[in-house]
mmCIF file of N, CA and C in Angstrom:
data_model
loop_
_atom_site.group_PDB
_atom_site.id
_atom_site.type_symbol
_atom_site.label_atom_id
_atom_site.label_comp_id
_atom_site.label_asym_id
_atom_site.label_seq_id
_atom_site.Cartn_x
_atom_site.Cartn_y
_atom_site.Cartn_z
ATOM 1 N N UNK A 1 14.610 22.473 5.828
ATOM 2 C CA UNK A 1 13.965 21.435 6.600
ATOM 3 C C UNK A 1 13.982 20.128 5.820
ATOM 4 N N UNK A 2 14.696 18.982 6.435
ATOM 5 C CA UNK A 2 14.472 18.332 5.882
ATOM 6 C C UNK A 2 13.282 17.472 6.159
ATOM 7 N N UNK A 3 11.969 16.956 5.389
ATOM 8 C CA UNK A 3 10.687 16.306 5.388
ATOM 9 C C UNK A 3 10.651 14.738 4.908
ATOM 10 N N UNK A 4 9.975 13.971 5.673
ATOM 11 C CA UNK A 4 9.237 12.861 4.692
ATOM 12 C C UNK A 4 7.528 12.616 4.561
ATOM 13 N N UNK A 5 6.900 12.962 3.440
ATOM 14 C CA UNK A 5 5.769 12.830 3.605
ATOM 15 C C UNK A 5 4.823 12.338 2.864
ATOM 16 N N UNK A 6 3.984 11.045 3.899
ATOM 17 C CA UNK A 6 3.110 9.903 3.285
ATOM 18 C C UNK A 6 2.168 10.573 2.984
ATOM 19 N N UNK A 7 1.761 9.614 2.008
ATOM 20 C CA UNK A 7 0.561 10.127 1.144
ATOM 21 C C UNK A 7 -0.513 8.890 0.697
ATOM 22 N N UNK A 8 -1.679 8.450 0.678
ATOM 23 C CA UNK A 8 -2.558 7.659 -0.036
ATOM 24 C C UNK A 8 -3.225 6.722 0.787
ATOM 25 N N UNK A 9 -3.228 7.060 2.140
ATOM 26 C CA UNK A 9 -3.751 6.147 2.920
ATOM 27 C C UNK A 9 -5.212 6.035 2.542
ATOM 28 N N UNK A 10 -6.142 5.615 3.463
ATOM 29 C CA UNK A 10 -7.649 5.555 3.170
ATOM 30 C C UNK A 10 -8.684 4.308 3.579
ATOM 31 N N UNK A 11 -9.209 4.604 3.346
ATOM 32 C CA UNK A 11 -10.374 3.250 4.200
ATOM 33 C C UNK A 11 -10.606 2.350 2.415
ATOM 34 N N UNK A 12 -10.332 0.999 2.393
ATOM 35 C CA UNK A 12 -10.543 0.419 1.611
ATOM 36 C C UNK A 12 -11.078 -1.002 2.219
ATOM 37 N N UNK A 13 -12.245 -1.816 0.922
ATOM 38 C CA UNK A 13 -12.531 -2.888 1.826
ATOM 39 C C UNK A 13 -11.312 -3.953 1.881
ATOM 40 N N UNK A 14 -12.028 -4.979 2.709
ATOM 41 C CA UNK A 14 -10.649 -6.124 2.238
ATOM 42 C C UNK A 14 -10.717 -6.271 1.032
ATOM 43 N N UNK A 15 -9.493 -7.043 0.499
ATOM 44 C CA UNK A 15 -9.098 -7.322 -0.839
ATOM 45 C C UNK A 15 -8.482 -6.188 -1.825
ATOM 46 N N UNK A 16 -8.669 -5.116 -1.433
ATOM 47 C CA UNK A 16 -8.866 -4.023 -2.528
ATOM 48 C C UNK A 16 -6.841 -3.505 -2.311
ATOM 49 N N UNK A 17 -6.740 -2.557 -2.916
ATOM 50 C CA UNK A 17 -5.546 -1.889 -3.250
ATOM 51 C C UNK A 17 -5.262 -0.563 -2.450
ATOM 52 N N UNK A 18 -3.911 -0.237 -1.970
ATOM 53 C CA UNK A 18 -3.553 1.036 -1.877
ATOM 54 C C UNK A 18 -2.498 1.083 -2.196
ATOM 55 N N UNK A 19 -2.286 2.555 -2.948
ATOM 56 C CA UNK A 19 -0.557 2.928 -3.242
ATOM 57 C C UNK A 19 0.012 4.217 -1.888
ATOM 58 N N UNK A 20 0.821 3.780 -1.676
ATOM 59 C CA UNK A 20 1.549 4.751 -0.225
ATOM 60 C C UNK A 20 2.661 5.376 -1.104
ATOM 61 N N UNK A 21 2.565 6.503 -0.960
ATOM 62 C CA UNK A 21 3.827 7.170 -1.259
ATOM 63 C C UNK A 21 4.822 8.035 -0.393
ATOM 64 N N UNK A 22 5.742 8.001 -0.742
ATOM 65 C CA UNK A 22 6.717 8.809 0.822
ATOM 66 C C UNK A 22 7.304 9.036 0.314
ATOM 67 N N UNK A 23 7.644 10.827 0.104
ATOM 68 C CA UNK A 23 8.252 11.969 -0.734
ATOM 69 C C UNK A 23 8.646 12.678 0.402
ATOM 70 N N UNK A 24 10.514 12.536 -0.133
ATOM 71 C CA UNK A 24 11.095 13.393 0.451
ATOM 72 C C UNK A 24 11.539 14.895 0.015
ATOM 73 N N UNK A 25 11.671 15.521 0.999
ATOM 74 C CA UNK A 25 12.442 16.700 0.538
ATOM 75 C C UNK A 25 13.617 17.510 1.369
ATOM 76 N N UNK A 26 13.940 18.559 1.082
ATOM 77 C CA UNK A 26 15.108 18.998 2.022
ATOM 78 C C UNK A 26 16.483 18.535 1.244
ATOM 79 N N UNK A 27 16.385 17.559 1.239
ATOM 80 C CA UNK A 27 17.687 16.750 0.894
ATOM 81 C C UNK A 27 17.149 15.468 -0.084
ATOM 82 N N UNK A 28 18.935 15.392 -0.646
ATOM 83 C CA UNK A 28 18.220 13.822 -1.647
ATOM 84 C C UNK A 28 18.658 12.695 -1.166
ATOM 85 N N UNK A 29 18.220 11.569 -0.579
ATOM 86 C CA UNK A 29 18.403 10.556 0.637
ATOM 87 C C UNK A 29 19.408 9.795 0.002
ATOM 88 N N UNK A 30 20.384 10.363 -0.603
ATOM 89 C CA UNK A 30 21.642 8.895 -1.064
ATOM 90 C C UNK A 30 22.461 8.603 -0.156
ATOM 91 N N UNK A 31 22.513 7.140 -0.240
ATOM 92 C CA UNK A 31 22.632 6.021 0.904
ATOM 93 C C UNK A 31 21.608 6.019 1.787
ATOM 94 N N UNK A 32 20.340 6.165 1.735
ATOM 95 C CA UNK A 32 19.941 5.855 2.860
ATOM 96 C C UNK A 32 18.619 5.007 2.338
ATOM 97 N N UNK A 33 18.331 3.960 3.107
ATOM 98 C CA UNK A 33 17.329 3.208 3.017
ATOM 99 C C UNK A 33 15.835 3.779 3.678
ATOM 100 N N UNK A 34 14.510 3.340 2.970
ATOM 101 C CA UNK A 34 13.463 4.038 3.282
ATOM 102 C C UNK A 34 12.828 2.803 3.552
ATOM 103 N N UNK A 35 12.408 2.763 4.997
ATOM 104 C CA UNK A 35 11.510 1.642 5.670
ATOM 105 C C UNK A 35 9.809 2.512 5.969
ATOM 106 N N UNK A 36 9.054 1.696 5.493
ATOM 107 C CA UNK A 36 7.850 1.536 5.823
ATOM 108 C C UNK A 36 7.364 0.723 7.118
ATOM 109 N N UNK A 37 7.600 1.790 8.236
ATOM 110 C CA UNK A 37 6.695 1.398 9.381
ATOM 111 C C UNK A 37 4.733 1.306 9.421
ATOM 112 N N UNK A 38 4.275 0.184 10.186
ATOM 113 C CA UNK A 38 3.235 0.532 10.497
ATOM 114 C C UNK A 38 2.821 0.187 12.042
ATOM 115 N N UNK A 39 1.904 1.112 12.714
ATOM 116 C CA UNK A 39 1.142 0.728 14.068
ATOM 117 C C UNK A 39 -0.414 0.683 14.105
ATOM 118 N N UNK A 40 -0.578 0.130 14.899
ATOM 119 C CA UNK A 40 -1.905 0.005 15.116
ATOM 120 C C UNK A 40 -2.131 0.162 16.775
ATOM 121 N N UNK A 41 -3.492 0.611 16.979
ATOM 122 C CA UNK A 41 -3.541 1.577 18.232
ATOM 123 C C UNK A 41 -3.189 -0.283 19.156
ATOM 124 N N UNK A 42 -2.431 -0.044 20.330
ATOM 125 C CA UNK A 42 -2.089 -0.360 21.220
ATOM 126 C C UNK A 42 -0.828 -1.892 20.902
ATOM 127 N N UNK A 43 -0.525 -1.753 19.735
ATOM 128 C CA UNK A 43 0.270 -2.631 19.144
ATOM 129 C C UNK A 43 1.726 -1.824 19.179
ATOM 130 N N UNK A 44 2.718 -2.378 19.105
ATOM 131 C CA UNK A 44 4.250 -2.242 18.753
ATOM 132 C C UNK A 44 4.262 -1.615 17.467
ATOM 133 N N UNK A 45 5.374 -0.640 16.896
ATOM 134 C CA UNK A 45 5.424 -0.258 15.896
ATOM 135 C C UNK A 45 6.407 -1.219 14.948
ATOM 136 N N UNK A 46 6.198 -1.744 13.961
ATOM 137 C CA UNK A 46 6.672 -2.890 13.206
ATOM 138 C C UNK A 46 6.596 -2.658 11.876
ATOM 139 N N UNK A 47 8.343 -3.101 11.461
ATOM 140 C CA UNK A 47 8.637 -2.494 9.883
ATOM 141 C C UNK A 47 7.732 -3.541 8.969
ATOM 142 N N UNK A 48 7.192 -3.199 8.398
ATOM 143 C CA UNK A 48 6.725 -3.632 7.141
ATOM 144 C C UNK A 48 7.302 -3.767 5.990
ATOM 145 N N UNK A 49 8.260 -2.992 5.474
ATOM 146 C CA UNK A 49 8.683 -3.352 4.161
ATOM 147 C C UNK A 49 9.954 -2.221 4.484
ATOM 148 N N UNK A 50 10.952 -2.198 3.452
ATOM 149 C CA UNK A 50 12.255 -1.304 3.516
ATOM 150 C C UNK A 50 13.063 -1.353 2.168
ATOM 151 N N UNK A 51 13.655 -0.841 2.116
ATOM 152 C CA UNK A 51 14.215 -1.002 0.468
ATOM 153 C C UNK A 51 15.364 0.155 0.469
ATOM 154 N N UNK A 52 16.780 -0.433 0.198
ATOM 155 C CA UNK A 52 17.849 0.264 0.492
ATOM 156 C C UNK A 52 18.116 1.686 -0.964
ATOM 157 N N UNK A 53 18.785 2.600 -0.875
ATOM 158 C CA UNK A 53 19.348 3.734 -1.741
ATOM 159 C C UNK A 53 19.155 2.921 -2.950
ATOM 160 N N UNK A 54 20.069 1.636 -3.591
ATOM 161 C CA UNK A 54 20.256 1.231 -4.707
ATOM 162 C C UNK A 54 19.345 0.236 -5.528
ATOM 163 N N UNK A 55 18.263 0.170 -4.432
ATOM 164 C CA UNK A 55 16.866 -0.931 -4.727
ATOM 165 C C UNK A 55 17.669 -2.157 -4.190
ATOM 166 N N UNK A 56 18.501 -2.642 -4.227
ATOM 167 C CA UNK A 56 19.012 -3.804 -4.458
ATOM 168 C C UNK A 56 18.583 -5.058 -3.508
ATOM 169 N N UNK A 57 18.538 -4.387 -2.230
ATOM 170 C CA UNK A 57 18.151 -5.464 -0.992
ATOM 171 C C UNK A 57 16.178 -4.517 -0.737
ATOM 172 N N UNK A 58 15.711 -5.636 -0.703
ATOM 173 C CA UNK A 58 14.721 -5.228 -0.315
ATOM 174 C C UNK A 58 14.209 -6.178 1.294
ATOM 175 N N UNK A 59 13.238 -5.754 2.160
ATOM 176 C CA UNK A 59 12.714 -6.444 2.830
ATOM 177 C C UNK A 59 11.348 -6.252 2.890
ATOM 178 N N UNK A 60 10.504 -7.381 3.725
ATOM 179 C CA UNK A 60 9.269 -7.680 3.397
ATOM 180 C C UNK A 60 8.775 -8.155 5.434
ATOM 181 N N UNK A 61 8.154 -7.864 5.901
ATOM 182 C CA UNK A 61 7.844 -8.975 6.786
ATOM 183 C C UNK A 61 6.951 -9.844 6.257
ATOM 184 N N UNK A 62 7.101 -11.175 7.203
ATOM 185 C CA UNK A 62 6.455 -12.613 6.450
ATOM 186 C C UNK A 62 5.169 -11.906 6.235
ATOM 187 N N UNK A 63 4.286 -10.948 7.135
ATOM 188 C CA UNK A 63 2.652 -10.700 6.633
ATOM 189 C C UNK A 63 2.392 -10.418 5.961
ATOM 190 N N UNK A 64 3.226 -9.110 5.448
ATOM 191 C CA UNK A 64 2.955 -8.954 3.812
ATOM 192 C C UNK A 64 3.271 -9.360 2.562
ATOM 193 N N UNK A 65 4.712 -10.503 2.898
ATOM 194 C CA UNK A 65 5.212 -10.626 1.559
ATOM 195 C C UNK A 65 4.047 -11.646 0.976
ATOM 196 N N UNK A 66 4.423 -11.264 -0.169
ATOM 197 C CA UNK A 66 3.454 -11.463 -1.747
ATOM 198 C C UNK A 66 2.140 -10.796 -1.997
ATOM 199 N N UNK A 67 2.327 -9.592 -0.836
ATOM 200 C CA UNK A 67 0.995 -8.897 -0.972
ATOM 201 C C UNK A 67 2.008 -7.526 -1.076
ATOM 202 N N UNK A 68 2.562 -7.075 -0.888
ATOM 203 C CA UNK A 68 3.554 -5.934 -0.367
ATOM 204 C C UNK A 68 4.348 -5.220 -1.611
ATOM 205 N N UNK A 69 4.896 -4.321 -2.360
ATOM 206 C CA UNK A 69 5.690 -4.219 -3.291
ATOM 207 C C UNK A 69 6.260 -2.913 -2.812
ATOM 208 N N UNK A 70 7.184 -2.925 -2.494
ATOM 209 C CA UNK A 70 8.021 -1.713 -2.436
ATOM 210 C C UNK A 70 9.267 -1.376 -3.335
ATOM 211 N N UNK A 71 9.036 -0.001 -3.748
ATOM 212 C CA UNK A 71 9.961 0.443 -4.619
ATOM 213 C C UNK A 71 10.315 1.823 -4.954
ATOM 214 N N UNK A 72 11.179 2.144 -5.555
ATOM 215 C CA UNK A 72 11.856 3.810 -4.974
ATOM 216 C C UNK A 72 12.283 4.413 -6.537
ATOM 217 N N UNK A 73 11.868 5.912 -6.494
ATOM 218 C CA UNK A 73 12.404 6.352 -7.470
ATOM 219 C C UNK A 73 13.365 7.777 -7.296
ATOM 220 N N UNK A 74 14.647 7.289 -6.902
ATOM 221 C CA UNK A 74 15.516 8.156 -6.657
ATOM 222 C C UNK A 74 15.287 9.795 -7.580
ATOM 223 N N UNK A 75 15.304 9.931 -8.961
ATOM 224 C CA UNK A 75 15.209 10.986 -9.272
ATOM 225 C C UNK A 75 14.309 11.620 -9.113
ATOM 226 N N UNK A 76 12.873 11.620 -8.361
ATOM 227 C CA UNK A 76 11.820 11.926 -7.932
ATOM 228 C C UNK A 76 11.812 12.133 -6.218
ATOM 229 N N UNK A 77 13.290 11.592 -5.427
ATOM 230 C CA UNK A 77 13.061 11.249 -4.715
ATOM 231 C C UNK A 77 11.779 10.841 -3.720
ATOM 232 N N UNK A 78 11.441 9.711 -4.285
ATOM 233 C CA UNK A 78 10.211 8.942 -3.778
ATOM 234 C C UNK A 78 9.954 7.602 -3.185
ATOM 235 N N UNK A 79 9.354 6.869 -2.346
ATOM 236 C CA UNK A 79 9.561 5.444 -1.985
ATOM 237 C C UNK A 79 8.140 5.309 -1.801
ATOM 238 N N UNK A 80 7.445 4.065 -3.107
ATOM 239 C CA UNK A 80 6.103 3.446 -3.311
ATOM 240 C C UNK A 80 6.129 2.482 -2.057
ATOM 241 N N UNK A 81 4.521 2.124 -1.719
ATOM 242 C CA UNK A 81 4.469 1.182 -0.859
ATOM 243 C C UNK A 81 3.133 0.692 -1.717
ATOM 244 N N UNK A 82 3.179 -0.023 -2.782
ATOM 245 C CA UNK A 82 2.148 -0.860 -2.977
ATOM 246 C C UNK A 82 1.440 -1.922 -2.264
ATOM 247 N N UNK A 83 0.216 -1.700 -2.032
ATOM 248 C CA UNK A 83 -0.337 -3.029 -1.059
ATOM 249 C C UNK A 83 -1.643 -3.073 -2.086
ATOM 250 N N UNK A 84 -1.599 -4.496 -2.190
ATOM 251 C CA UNK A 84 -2.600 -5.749 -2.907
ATOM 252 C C UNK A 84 -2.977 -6.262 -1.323
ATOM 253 N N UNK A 85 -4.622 -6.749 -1.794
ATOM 254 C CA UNK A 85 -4.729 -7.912 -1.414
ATOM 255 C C UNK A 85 -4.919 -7.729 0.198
ATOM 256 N N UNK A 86 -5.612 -6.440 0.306
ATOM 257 C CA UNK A 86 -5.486 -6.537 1.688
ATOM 258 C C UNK A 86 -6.036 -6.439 2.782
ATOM 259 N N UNK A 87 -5.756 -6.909 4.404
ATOM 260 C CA UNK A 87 -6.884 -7.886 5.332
ATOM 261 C C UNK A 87 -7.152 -6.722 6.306
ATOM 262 N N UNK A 88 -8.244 -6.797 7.034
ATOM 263 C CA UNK A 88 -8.307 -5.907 7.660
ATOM 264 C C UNK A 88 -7.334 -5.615 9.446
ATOM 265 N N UNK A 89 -6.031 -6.978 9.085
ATOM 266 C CA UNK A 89 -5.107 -6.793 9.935
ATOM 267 C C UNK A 89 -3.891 -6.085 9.421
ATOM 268 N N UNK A 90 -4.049 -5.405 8.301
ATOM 269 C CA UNK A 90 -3.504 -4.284 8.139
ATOM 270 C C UNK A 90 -3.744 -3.142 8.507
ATOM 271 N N UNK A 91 -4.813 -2.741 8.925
ATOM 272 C CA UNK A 91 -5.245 -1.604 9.579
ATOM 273 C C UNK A 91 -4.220 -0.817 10.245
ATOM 274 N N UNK A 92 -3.890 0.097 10.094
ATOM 275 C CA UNK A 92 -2.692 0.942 10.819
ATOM 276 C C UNK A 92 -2.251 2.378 10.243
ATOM 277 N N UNK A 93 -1.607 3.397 11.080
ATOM 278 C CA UNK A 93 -1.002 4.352 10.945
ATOM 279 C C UNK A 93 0.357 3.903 10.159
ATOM 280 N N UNK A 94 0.985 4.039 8.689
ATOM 281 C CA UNK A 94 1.652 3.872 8.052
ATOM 282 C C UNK A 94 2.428 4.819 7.946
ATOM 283 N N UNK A 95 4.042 5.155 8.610
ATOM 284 C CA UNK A 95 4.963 5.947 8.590
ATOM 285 C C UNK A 95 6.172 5.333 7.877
ATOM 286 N N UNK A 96 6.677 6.306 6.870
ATOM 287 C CA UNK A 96 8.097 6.473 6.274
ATOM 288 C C UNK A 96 9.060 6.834 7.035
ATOM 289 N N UNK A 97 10.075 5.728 6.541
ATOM 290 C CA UNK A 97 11.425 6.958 7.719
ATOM 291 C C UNK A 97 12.466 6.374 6.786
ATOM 292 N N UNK A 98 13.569 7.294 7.181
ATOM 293 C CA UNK A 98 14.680 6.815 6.603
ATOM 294 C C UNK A 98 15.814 6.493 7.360
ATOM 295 N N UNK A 99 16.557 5.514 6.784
ATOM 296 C CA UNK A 99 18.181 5.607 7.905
ATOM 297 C C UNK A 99 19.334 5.046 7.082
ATOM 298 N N UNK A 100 20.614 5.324 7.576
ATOM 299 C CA UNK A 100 21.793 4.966 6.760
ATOM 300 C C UNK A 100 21.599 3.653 6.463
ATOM 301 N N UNK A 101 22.320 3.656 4.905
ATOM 302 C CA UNK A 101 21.802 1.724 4.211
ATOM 303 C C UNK A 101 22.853 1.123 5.038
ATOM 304 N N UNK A 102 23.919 1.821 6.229
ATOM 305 C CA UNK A 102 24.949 0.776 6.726
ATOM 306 C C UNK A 102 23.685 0.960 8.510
ATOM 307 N N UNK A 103 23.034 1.277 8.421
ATOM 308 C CA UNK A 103 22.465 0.768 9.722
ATOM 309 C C UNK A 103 22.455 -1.043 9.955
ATOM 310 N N UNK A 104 22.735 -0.877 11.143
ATOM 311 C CA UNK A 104 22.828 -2.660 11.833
ATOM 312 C C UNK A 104 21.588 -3.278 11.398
ATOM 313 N N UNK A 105 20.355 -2.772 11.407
ATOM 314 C CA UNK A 105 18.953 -3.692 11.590
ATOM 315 C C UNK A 105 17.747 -2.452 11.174
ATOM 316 N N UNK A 106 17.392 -2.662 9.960
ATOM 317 C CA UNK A 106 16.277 -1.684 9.606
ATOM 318 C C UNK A 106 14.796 -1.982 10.080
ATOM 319 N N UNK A 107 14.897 -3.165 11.084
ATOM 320 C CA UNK A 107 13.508 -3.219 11.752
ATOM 321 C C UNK A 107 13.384 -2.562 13.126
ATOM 322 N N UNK A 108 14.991 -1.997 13.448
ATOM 323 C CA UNK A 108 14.859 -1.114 14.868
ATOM 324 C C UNK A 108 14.272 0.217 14.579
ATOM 325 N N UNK A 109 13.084 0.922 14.887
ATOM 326 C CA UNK A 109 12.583 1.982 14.893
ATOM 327 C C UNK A 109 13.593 3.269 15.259
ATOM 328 N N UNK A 110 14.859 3.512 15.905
ATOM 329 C CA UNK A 110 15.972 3.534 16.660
ATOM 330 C C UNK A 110 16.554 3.744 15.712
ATOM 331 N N UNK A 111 17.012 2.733 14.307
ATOM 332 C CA UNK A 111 18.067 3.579 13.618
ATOM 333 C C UNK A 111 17.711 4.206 12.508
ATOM 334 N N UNK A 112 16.476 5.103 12.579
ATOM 335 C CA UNK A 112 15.861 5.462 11.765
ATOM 336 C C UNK A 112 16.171 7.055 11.932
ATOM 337 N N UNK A 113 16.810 8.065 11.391
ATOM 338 C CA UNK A 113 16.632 9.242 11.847
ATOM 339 C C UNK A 113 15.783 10.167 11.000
ATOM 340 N N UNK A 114 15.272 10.025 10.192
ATOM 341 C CA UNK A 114 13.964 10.461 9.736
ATOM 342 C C UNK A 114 12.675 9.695 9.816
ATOM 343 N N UNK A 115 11.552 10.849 10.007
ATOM 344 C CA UNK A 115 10.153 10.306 10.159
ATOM 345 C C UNK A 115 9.426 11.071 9.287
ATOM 346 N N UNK A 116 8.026 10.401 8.425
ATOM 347 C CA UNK A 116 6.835 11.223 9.074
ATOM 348 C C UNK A 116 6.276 10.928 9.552
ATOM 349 N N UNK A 117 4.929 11.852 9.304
ATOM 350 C CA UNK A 117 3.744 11.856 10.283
ATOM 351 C C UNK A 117 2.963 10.688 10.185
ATOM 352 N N UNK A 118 2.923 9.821 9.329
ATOM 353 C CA UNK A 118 1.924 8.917 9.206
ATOM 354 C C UNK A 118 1.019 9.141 8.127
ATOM 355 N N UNK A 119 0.131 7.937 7.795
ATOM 356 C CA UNK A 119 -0.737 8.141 7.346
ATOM 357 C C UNK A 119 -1.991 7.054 7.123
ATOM 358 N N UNK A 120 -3.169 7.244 8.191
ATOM 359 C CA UNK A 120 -4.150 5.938 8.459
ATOM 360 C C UNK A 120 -4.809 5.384 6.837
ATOM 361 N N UNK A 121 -4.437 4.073 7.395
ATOM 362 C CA UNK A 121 -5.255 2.799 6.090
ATOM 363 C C UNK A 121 -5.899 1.998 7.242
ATOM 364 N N UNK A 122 -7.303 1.889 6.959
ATOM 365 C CA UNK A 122 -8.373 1.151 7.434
ATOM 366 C C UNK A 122 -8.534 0.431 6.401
ATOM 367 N N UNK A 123 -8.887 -0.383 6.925
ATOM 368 C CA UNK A 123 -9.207 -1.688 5.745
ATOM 369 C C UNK A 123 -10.633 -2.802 6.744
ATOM 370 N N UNK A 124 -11.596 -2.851 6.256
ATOM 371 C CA UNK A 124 -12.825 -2.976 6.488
ATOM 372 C C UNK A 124 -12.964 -4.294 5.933
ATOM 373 N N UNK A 125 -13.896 -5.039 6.611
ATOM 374 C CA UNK A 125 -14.266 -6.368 6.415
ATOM 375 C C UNK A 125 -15.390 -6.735 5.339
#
């Protein structure tokens, strides 16, 4: 079976820190890029951060960048989602997925063929 599965969500106030982790298994994801989706109940599901097989290209959406750090440790197969600094319009179900680093557009939910389950960060005022 191949799995991806988040880990470290949690209710934090604003300002404060979470580390997201998304550990794969089954297989070891070379070439493939690991995007950090998040939703929030009745909102669109929207990439947040992504970071290709070789680290090299990373992405950010404008909300999080300079609050956001994403980063991957292939021999662990693992992909961090550090979040600083953060508002309570982050609030959301936070899912890992993966898809080929030659996919067209890593903000289409679509060329993603791995998921997981999620994992809720509340973030409180």
């Amino acid at each position: 079976q191949v799995q991806l599965v988040e880990s470290g969500g949690g209710l934090v106030q604003a300002g404060g820190s979470l580390r997201l982790s998304c550990a794969a298994s089954g297989r070891t994801f070379s070439n493939y890029a690991i995007s950090w989706f998040r939703q929030a109940p009745g909102k669109e599901r929207d990439l947040a951060a992504a970071i290709t097989w070789s680290g090299g290209w990373r992405y950010y959406a404008d909300s999080v960048k300079g609050r956001f750090t994403i980063s991957r440790d292939n021999a662990k197969n693992t992909v961090i989602l550090q979040m600083n600094s953060l508002k309570p319009e982050d609030s959301a179900v936070y899912y890992c997925a993966a898809a080929p680093d030659s996919a067209h557009d890593l903000r289409s939910p679509s060329v993603h063929e791995y998921w997981g389950k999620g994992t809720q960060v509340t973030v409180s005022s």
